[in-house]
Amino acid sequence: MEDQQRSNLYNKTRKVHPKKRSNILFHFLFCWELPVVIKGWKRDLSEDDMYDPLRETDSKRLGDKLEKLWKDEEMLRKNPSLARAIMTQFGLEFLLYGFIYFPVDLVVILLQPQFLIKLLNYFVPNQKTTSQKQALIYAATIVLFSFLRVLFFHWFILQLSTVGLKARIACSSLIYRKSLSLKRTTFQKVTTGQVINLLSNDVYRLDFVFAYVHFLWISPVEAIAAAFYLDLTLGHAALTGIGFIVVCLLLQTLMSQQIARCRKEVALKTDYRIRLMNDIVVGIQVIKMYTWEKTFIKLVEAARNLEMKKVAKSINLRVVNNSLRLLYTRLSIYICVLIMIFNGVPLTSQYIFGLVNTYEFLKISAIIYVPLAVTLFSEARISVSRIQKFLLTEFEKPSELAKNFRQTESVSSVYLIKNDSGLKNKPLGVFLDNVSLKWSPSFTCNTLTNVNFTANTGEVVGIIGAAGSGKSTLLQTILKEVDAQKGSVEVNGTVSYASQDPWVFPASVKQNILFGEEMDAERYRKVIKVCALERDFSLFPFGDNTLVGDRGVMLSGGQKARINLARAVYRDADIYLLDDPLSAVDAHVAEHIYKECVTGYLREKCVVLVTHQVHHLKNLEKIYLLKLGRIEEVSNTNLELVRIKKEDNKTMSEDVGDLQSNHIPLEIKEHRSSNSMGRKIYKDYCLASGSWCKVFLIVLMLVISQALGNTVEYFVAFLVNLKQDITFHTELKDIFTVNNCTYIYSSLILIFIFATYTALRLLTGFCVQAARNLHSAMLINVIHGTMEFFNHHSSGRILNRFSKDLGCLDESIPLNLILSVTMTLMLAGICGTISILNYWMIIPTIIVLVIIVSYGILFQPTTKNIKRTEAITKSSVFTHTMASLQGLTTIRAFNGQKILQHEFDKHMNLYSSAYYMMIALYSTMTFWTDLTCVIYTSLVIFSFFIFESMISEMYVGYIGLAITQSISLVGLFQYGMRTWTELDSQMTSVERVVEYSKLSPEQDTGTNTPSPDWPKTGKIAFRSVSMRYPGGSSPVLKRISFDIRSGEKIGVVGRTGAGKSSLISVLFRLFPFHGHVIIDGIDTKSIPLAILRSKISIIPQDPVLFLGTLRQNVDPFEEYSDSQLWNALEEVELRGMVANWGSGLETIILEGGSNVSVGQRQLLCLVRAILKNVNIIILDEATANVDLKTDEVIQRVIRRRFQDCTVLTIAHRLNTIMDSDKILVMDAGTIAEFGPPQLLLKNPSGQFYNLVKRSGNKEENVEPGKSAVL
């Protein structure tokens, strides 16, 4: 029900964004965010609380514009540049905000120090030049300058962060649109994991680069202006600090370049790791059944170690950058003081603290923002280049078919003929003339050779052939998915397509069928009827509004196939390309679909039908046979075809689903923890890095570093007082000579540098270790997690933890943790120093701290909620993208790109609404923090006037130190609050990773290790076995008991939902069950899972191949020699084909095995079973989607290679089980019949008898399979 509600999440009407209703004053003061803050304080926020996105952040509008600019770049420029397209779209807005902010910032930097000098002059003993009235004016002006800088800075950052957000949305939309046009052959270079990484990591480098890159020109201009002004007012010695800025900037520029290079290397390593994780998530059931968990864990850990080496290097370089930020002002003043001492220049408070004020401004602008801008710019440049490389990848160009047709305004999923005479006069149909092509340039042989093919309107044209003969490639050629290298392909008319691998996307059944088409109730009803979906809909919990789940997890294979077919048939097209739609359904259902749909409902259309069930083709006038890429037309009376027909038995297990309570429940909502997360997650993070002793040592070193920093500053004020005020500690003047002062000052500086660098290195190592350990724990627990977990969590959601959340742990959290801790200690040091120097400020300091901490407490729940919502809505973007990439051919065949783009935009708009709220919340909190600090600065300054007569030792050096320290709080406090709040919200990523690292693993209670040759005989006994899927209300197996003798061949039949697949789950212990399964006298519950599963081999219905070499797919442990691999390939008759691939065993298998046919994938799975060489073999409808030649190969291997093994075959074709020793008939979780097939066929009232009767000639079926070879 929760997931059902989620389906409406993106379509519901949302509240108008509060920013649209606020006036300009509320904009500048960020008051429009306060209602959101209050709401988040009172209760948890969710996706339902998000507002309509602002028009300026609308995904479609931004994507359309950038797509147009990018197309202009590709067409009009020799070297297209994505960066140029982005700047064309957003450059004017970007420059405008910079030029508005710059003059305000420059005036404050130049004039505020001068007013401070004049103010301090008032407190110099015996001065006569500055009156109290003038001093009060100077003080008020200083406060006013601070307020103006705060007001404009936060407005500036929010506006430019919004520009960055818009650039990221536009690029995300462009990446998705590009992914929909990728050629199938391109997936050797571009993987799903790479696309997800672009969307999860690379595009986010644009978020803040716009906000800070202005400082690359603002800071140098301000530094030059400040240098001239300081030289005029304070003399040449003041320029040494400016020179030190230049040195620091050069060092930081060099380090930023290194960081950027590291970032590029990290991105490549991350791509590879996410690709591995995508393979694991998609093929997890196969991995578990083959006990490959440890192998894949080692592969991912190896990839992770390579990645972390680059991450650690990047973070260490950033530590040096952070060290310079902490050291800059103190080192600059140190150099100035030494030069003044050696040159005999008097140390005055006006001079020193005027410099301090100027250098603090320049530190923020030049030392903090410039390196940040350089780093962000370098990383953004690399990310943009990666995105650009992806955009320039070979894509599916609009075919002549597409050029000759147009779309309707309602975003139809098919092409419509233009109203021109040229096309009107062409006959509708498909015409191929002498076509030759290769699937991949690496292939030594053509996939299709000299193919001549015609299909006219009103015809049903059959295509038959063995696995790998080129049937699906022929349809791909008609669809223009594969380019013909020779000959011509002409397709006249609108096209609809049903793929061999059924594709569904995470939505309702109805949405999958309509696929963007307008609802026509009558047509919809007819299509549902002819596609045999009526009964399924009556059993679904929400009818055709039931959600199919990620990758169609809620549907059986037959249901997916019929929904896939219904989508194609619902289109009112001229040409229908149906790629083997009958294989995955029951015999009478296949008969119904063929008669009512293919030759009935579509009788006036042009239908191209690929099928392995050749008995349906007896009435067709045109049949094509493909052999090794060559085509010939055969007669329906051909003797070979007749023999094939007799041996081709139809499916026998009734394929009507049962999505009721006894099945796996619908996908659950992503876990959303409440605000009570508290500090526990910090504890988990600390423990992940090691021990509490390590934490204590790091904190101690950081405190020592900060104490030394404050001591350095206090010593400067002490020297100023000693040299300027004759009444200050006269007894010490002889002790603190020039040389002694130099030695003491230099020693303090050196110790401070050493302590700071050591503390930050320890903290960095702490963060890197935490990221390593948390990833390892999450990886191990996810791979060893239950199948229930994978059925409930979408692949996009899981990959989000391993991509975005882990990326946050690797880079964002360490930097923010370092900044947060150092800023906290620095702020504590400043407030402590002010309170010591002016004890009247102790109470105001406490009050201000309480107010600012209250901001954090007030904003924290809302920011955490918004951050979680942002993470959850981001997962939906990834899930949608992954589903789209899995169905590219179908999407393009229906011209459904616009439909899915629209869905992507809805997902992106919800996500961007959450993200904008998050950055606006940061700006609101930091603005009010800075405003409070401005008030505090005014209290500090005016307190020296108010309590002038009460402060007995009011020395000007201490006054200057207190005022400059209070001014530095403006900007520093909000920066610290921002980093803490951002860190706190980013800890959501830690929480999400920790959640997965604490997943309950599969129950493995087995402690009995059998002998290495167990099981010797393969005897299996079920004793009162019952099983219920987690969350199901009724069992799928109900106290079943039966025995299988050694070496017996057992056929298992029954309708979908009868419990056939549940038997496999019990044998492999994929789900918990009651009762006992005994193999060779040993209860399987007593055997460790890894041992049990390694002793059983399975050939699954849906063959799973991973991106990698052929060798890695059949022998991931590298246990077998080349000769053993080649012999196994020869046994399944693939040796010749693999040899022709050129690279042999090192041939790259594309993601999902998309470059080999379904039959070839199944044979490669059979190779795994041959190599495994065990005594118990399970065939889970292994021949359901293969041609007769492949079926015969599989049956021959089973009879010859596994003749002494115990074999359980979940049947699809009757000829595959009719020579079995026994037939097990399942019905509603119970055993309806169990015995030899000859005996069961003697019972006219038996279920097996009726199944065979329905499937055709009973006598023919009883004979052992003699499938003909095509």
PDB file of C-alpha atoms in Angstrom, residues 406-545:
ATOM      1  CA  ARG A 406       6.723  12.928 -36.885  1.00  0.00           C
ATOM      2  CA  GLN A 407       5.324  12.799 -33.362  1.00  0.00           C
ATOM      3  CA  THR A 408       1.898  13.870 -32.317  1.00  0.00           C
ATOM      4  CA  GLU A 409       1.616  16.691 -29.809  1.00  0.00           C
ATOM      5  CA  SER A 410       0.294  14.229 -27.224  1.00  0.00           C
ATOM      6  CA  VAL A 411       3.683  12.499 -27.164  1.00  0.00           C
ATOM      7  CA  SER A 412       2.631   9.323 -28.882  1.00  0.00           C
ATOM      8  CA  SER A 413       4.831   6.290 -28.581  1.00  0.00           C
ATOM      9  CA  VAL A 414       4.824   5.514 -32.299  1.00  0.00           C
ATOM     10  CA  TYR A 415       5.711   7.392 -35.457  1.00  0.00           C
ATOM     11  CA  LEU A 416       2.995   8.788 -37.711  1.00  0.00           C
ATOM     12  CA  ILE A 417       3.379   9.158 -41.430  1.00  0.00           C
ATOM     13  CA  LYS A 418       3.797  12.647 -42.749  1.00  0.00           C
ATOM     14  CA  ASN A 419       1.170  13.847 -45.141  1.00  0.00           C
ATOM     15  CA  ASP A 420       3.289  13.821 -48.269  1.00  0.00           C
ATOM     16  CA  SER A 421       2.720  12.049 -51.498  1.00  0.00           C
ATOM     17  CA  GLY A 422       6.102  10.316 -51.569  1.00  0.00           C
ATOM     18  CA  LEU A 423       5.325   8.261 -48.508  1.00  0.00           C
ATOM     19  CA  LYS A 424       1.666   7.761 -49.367  1.00  0.00           C
ATOM     20  CA  ASN A 425       2.590   5.915 -52.540  1.00  0.00           C
ATOM     21  CA  LYS A 426       4.975   3.511 -50.785  1.00  0.00           C
ATOM     22  CA  PRO A 427       3.623   0.096 -49.762  1.00  0.00           C
ATOM     23  CA  LEU A 428       3.409  -0.464 -46.030  1.00  0.00           C
ATOM     24  CA  GLY A 429       5.797  -3.103 -44.762  1.00  0.00           C
ATOM     25  CA  VAL A 430       9.436  -4.069 -44.197  1.00  0.00           C
ATOM     26  CA  PHE A 431      11.906  -4.604 -47.036  1.00  0.00           C
ATOM     27  CA  LEU A 432      15.538  -5.725 -46.610  1.00  0.00           C
ATOM     28  CA  ASP A 433      17.711  -6.103 -49.671  1.00  0.00           C
ATOM     29  CA  ASN A 434      21.037  -7.970 -49.485  1.00  0.00           C
ATOM     30  CA  VAL A 435      21.761  -6.768 -45.925  1.00  0.00           C
ATOM     31  CA  SER A 436      25.002  -7.724 -44.155  1.00  0.00           C
ATOM     32  CA  LEU A 437      26.241  -6.511 -40.772  1.00  0.00           C
ATOM     33  CA  LYS A 438      28.323  -7.291 -37.692  1.00  0.00           C
ATOM     34  CA  TRP A 439      27.050  -6.858 -34.160  1.00  0.00           C
ATOM     35  CA  SER A 440      30.495  -5.701 -33.056  1.00  0.00           C
ATOM     36  CA  PRO A 441      33.579  -4.698 -35.087  1.00  0.00           C
ATOM     37  CA  SER A 442      35.571  -7.250 -33.046  1.00  0.00           C
ATOM     38  CA  PHE A 443      33.579 -10.119 -34.560  1.00  0.00           C
ATOM     39  CA  THR A 444      35.416 -11.917 -37.331  1.00  0.00           C
ATOM     40  CA  CYS A 445      32.184 -13.136 -38.971  1.00  0.00           C
ATOM     41  CA  ASN A 446      29.056 -11.277 -39.989  1.00  0.00           C
ATOM     42  CA  THR A 447      26.040 -11.571 -37.722  1.00  0.00           C
ATOM     43  CA  LEU A 448      23.780 -11.319 -40.781  1.00  0.00           C
ATOM     44  CA  THR A 449      24.956 -12.050 -44.319  1.00  0.00           C
ATOM     45  CA  ASN A 450      23.175 -11.145 -47.575  1.00  0.00           C
ATOM     46  CA  VAL A 451      19.740 -11.116 -45.977  1.00  0.00           C
ATOM     47  CA  ASN A 452      16.722 -10.537 -48.231  1.00  0.00           C
ATOM     48  CA  PHE A 453      13.457 -10.155 -46.371  1.00  0.00           C
ATOM     49  CA  THR A 454       9.994  -8.760 -47.071  1.00  0.00           C
ATOM     50  CA  ALA A 455       6.881  -8.405 -44.936  1.00  0.00           C
ATOM     51  CA  ASN A 456       3.776  -6.702 -46.294  1.00  0.00           C
ATOM     52  CA  THR A 457       0.666  -5.366 -44.630  1.00  0.00           C
ATOM     53  CA  GLY A 458      -1.936  -8.078 -43.960  1.00  0.00           C
ATOM     54  CA  GLU A 459       0.769 -10.736 -43.572  1.00  0.00           C
ATOM     55  CA  VAL A 460       2.059 -12.638 -40.547  1.00  0.00           C
ATOM     56  CA  VAL A 461       5.668 -13.522 -41.348  1.00  0.00           C
ATOM     57  CA  GLY A 462       7.346 -16.175 -39.216  1.00  0.00           C
ATOM     58  CA  ILE A 463      11.067 -16.211 -38.380  1.00  0.00           C
ATOM     59  CA  ILE A 464      12.687 -19.322 -36.927  1.00  0.00           C
ATOM     60  CA  GLY A 465      16.229 -20.389 -36.236  1.00  0.00           C
ATOM     61  CA  ALA A 466      18.676 -21.674 -33.647  1.00  0.00           C
ATOM     62  CA  ALA A 467      20.265 -19.640 -30.858  1.00  0.00           C
ATOM     63  CA  GLY A 468      22.693 -17.091 -32.255  1.00  0.00           C
ATOM     64  CA  SER A 469      21.397 -17.451 -35.792  1.00  0.00           C
ATOM     65  CA  GLY A 470      20.498 -13.742 -35.915  1.00  0.00           C
ATOM     66  CA  LYS A 471      16.727 -13.631 -35.328  1.00  0.00           C
ATOM     67  CA  SER A 472      16.763 -10.828 -32.751  1.00  0.00           C
ATOM     68  CA  THR A 473      19.498  -9.041 -34.678  1.00  0.00           C
ATOM     69  CA  LEU A 474      17.227  -9.038 -37.728  1.00  0.00           C
ATOM     70  CA  LEU A 475      14.539  -7.251 -35.705  1.00  0.00           C
ATOM     71  CA  GLN A 476      17.158  -4.870 -34.300  1.00  0.00           C
ATOM     72  CA  THR A 477      18.158  -4.088 -37.866  1.00  0.00           C
ATOM     73  CA  ILE A 478      14.554  -3.335 -38.824  1.00  0.00           C
ATOM     74  CA  LEU A 479      14.368  -1.038 -35.800  1.00  0.00           C
ATOM     75  CA  LYS A 480      17.605   0.648 -36.933  1.00  0.00           C
ATOM     76  CA  GLU A 481      19.253  -0.302 -33.636  1.00  0.00           C
ATOM     77  CA  VAL A 482      22.057  -1.979 -35.572  1.00  0.00           C
ATOM     78  CA  ASP A 483      23.443  -0.343 -38.694  1.00  0.00           C
ATOM     79  CA  ALA A 484      23.615  -2.356 -41.900  1.00  0.00           C
ATOM     80  CA  GLN A 485      27.104  -2.324 -43.383  1.00  0.00           C
ATOM     81  CA  LYS A 486      25.817  -3.483 -46.748  1.00  0.00           C
ATOM     82  CA  GLY A 487      22.462  -3.463 -48.488  1.00  0.00           C
ATOM     83  CA  SER A 488      19.341  -1.416 -47.785  1.00  0.00           C
ATOM     84  CA  VAL A 489      16.685  -1.450 -45.070  1.00  0.00           C
ATOM     85  CA  GLU A 490      13.312   0.123 -45.833  1.00  0.00           C
ATOM     86  CA  VAL A 491      10.543   0.352 -43.255  1.00  0.00           C
ATOM     87  CA  ASN A 492       7.325   2.022 -44.370  1.00  0.00           C
ATOM     88  CA  GLY A 493       4.723   2.577 -41.711  1.00  0.00           C
ATOM     89  CA  THR A 494       4.383   2.983 -37.982  1.00  0.00           C
ATOM     90  CA  VAL A 495       6.242   0.415 -35.886  1.00  0.00           C
ATOM     91  CA  SER A 496       5.488  -1.343 -32.609  1.00  0.00           C
ATOM     92  CA  TYR A 497       7.793  -3.853 -30.900  1.00  0.00           C
ATOM     93  CA  ALA A 498       7.688  -6.561 -28.231  1.00  0.00           C
ATOM     94  CA  SER A 499      11.199  -7.498 -27.084  1.00  0.00           C
ATOM     95  CA  GLN A 500      12.394 -11.011 -26.340  1.00  0.00           C
ATOM     96  CA  ASP A 501      13.537  -9.938 -22.870  1.00  0.00           C
ATOM     97  CA  PRO A 502      10.344  -8.409 -21.469  1.00  0.00           C
ATOM     98  CA  TRP A 503      10.893  -4.872 -20.203  1.00  0.00           C
ATOM     99  CA  VAL A 504       8.819  -3.222 -17.518  1.00  0.00           C
ATOM    100  CA  PHE A 505       9.554  -0.052 -15.604  1.00  0.00           C
ATOM    101  CA  PRO A 506       8.678   0.821 -11.968  1.00  0.00           C
ATOM    102  CA  ALA A 507       5.072   1.932 -12.373  1.00  0.00           C
ATOM    103  CA  SER A 508       1.627   0.374 -12.471  1.00  0.00           C
ATOM    104  CA  VAL A 509       0.670  -2.389 -14.895  1.00  0.00           C
ATOM    105  CA  LYS A 510      -1.641   0.020 -16.711  1.00  0.00           C
ATOM    106  CA  GLN A 511       1.126   2.621 -17.092  1.00  0.00           C
ATOM    107  CA  ASN A 512       3.403  -0.070 -18.505  1.00  0.00           C
ATOM    108  CA  ILE A 513       0.816  -0.998 -21.112  1.00  0.00           C
ATOM    109  CA  LEU A 514      -0.304   2.501 -22.067  1.00  0.00           C
ATOM    110  CA  PHE A 515       3.266   3.830 -22.039  1.00  0.00           C
ATOM    111  CA  GLY A 516       2.092   7.398 -22.561  1.00  0.00           C
ATOM    112  CA  GLU A 517      -0.732   6.654 -24.973  1.00  0.00           C
ATOM    113  CA  GLU A 518      -4.167   8.105 -24.305  1.00  0.00           C
ATOM    114  CA  MET A 519      -6.561   5.720 -22.639  1.00  0.00           C
ATOM    115  CA  ASP A 520      -9.087   4.168 -25.017  1.00  0.00           C
ATOM    116  CA  ALA A 521     -11.208   1.965 -22.775  1.00  0.00           C
ATOM    117  CA  GLU A 522     -12.580  -0.241 -25.556  1.00  0.00           C
ATOM    118  CA  ARG A 523      -9.216  -0.806 -27.229  1.00  0.00           C
ATOM    119  CA  TYR A 524      -7.601  -1.389 -23.834  1.00  0.00           C
ATOM    120  CA  ARG A 525     -10.232  -4.012 -22.955  1.00  0.00           C
ATOM    121  CA  LYS A 526      -9.696  -5.854 -26.250  1.00  0.00           C
ATOM    122  CA  VAL A 527      -5.919  -5.835 -25.882  1.00  0.00           C
ATOM    123  CA  ILE A 528      -6.108  -7.190 -22.336  1.00  0.00           C
ATOM    124  CA  LYS A 529      -8.379  -9.964 -23.579  1.00  0.00           C
ATOM    125  CA  VAL A 530      -6.317 -11.029 -26.587  1.00  0.00           C
ATOM    126  CA  CYS A 531      -3.125 -10.935 -24.483  1.00  0.00           C
ATOM    127  CA  ALA A 532      -4.715 -13.197 -21.852  1.00  0.00           C
ATOM    128  CA  LEU A 533      -4.303 -10.757 -18.959  1.00  0.00           C
ATOM    129  CA  GLU A 534      -7.876 -10.645 -17.674  1.00  0.00           C
ATOM    130  CA  ARG A 535      -7.459 -13.326 -15.030  1.00  0.00           C
ATOM    131  CA  ASP A 536      -4.158 -11.874 -13.857  1.00  0.00           C
ATOM    132  CA  PHE A 537      -5.770  -8.488 -13.305  1.00  0.00           C
ATOM    133  CA  SER A 538      -8.516 -10.089 -11.240  1.00  0.00           C
ATOM    134  CA  LEU A 539      -5.898 -11.640  -8.957  1.00  0.00           C
ATOM    135  CA  PHE A 540      -3.639  -8.598  -8.609  1.00  0.00           C
ATOM    136  CA  PRO A 541      -4.229  -6.761  -5.312  1.00  0.00           C
ATOM    137  CA  PHE A 542      -4.931  -3.461  -7.116  1.00  0.00           C
ATOM    138  CA  GLY A 543      -5.919  -4.791 -10.513  1.00  0.00           C
ATOM    139  CA  ASP A 544      -4.090  -3.101 -13.353  1.00  0.00           C
ATOM    140  CA  ASN A 545      -3.081  -0.318 -10.934  1.00  0.00           C
TER     141      ASN A 545
END
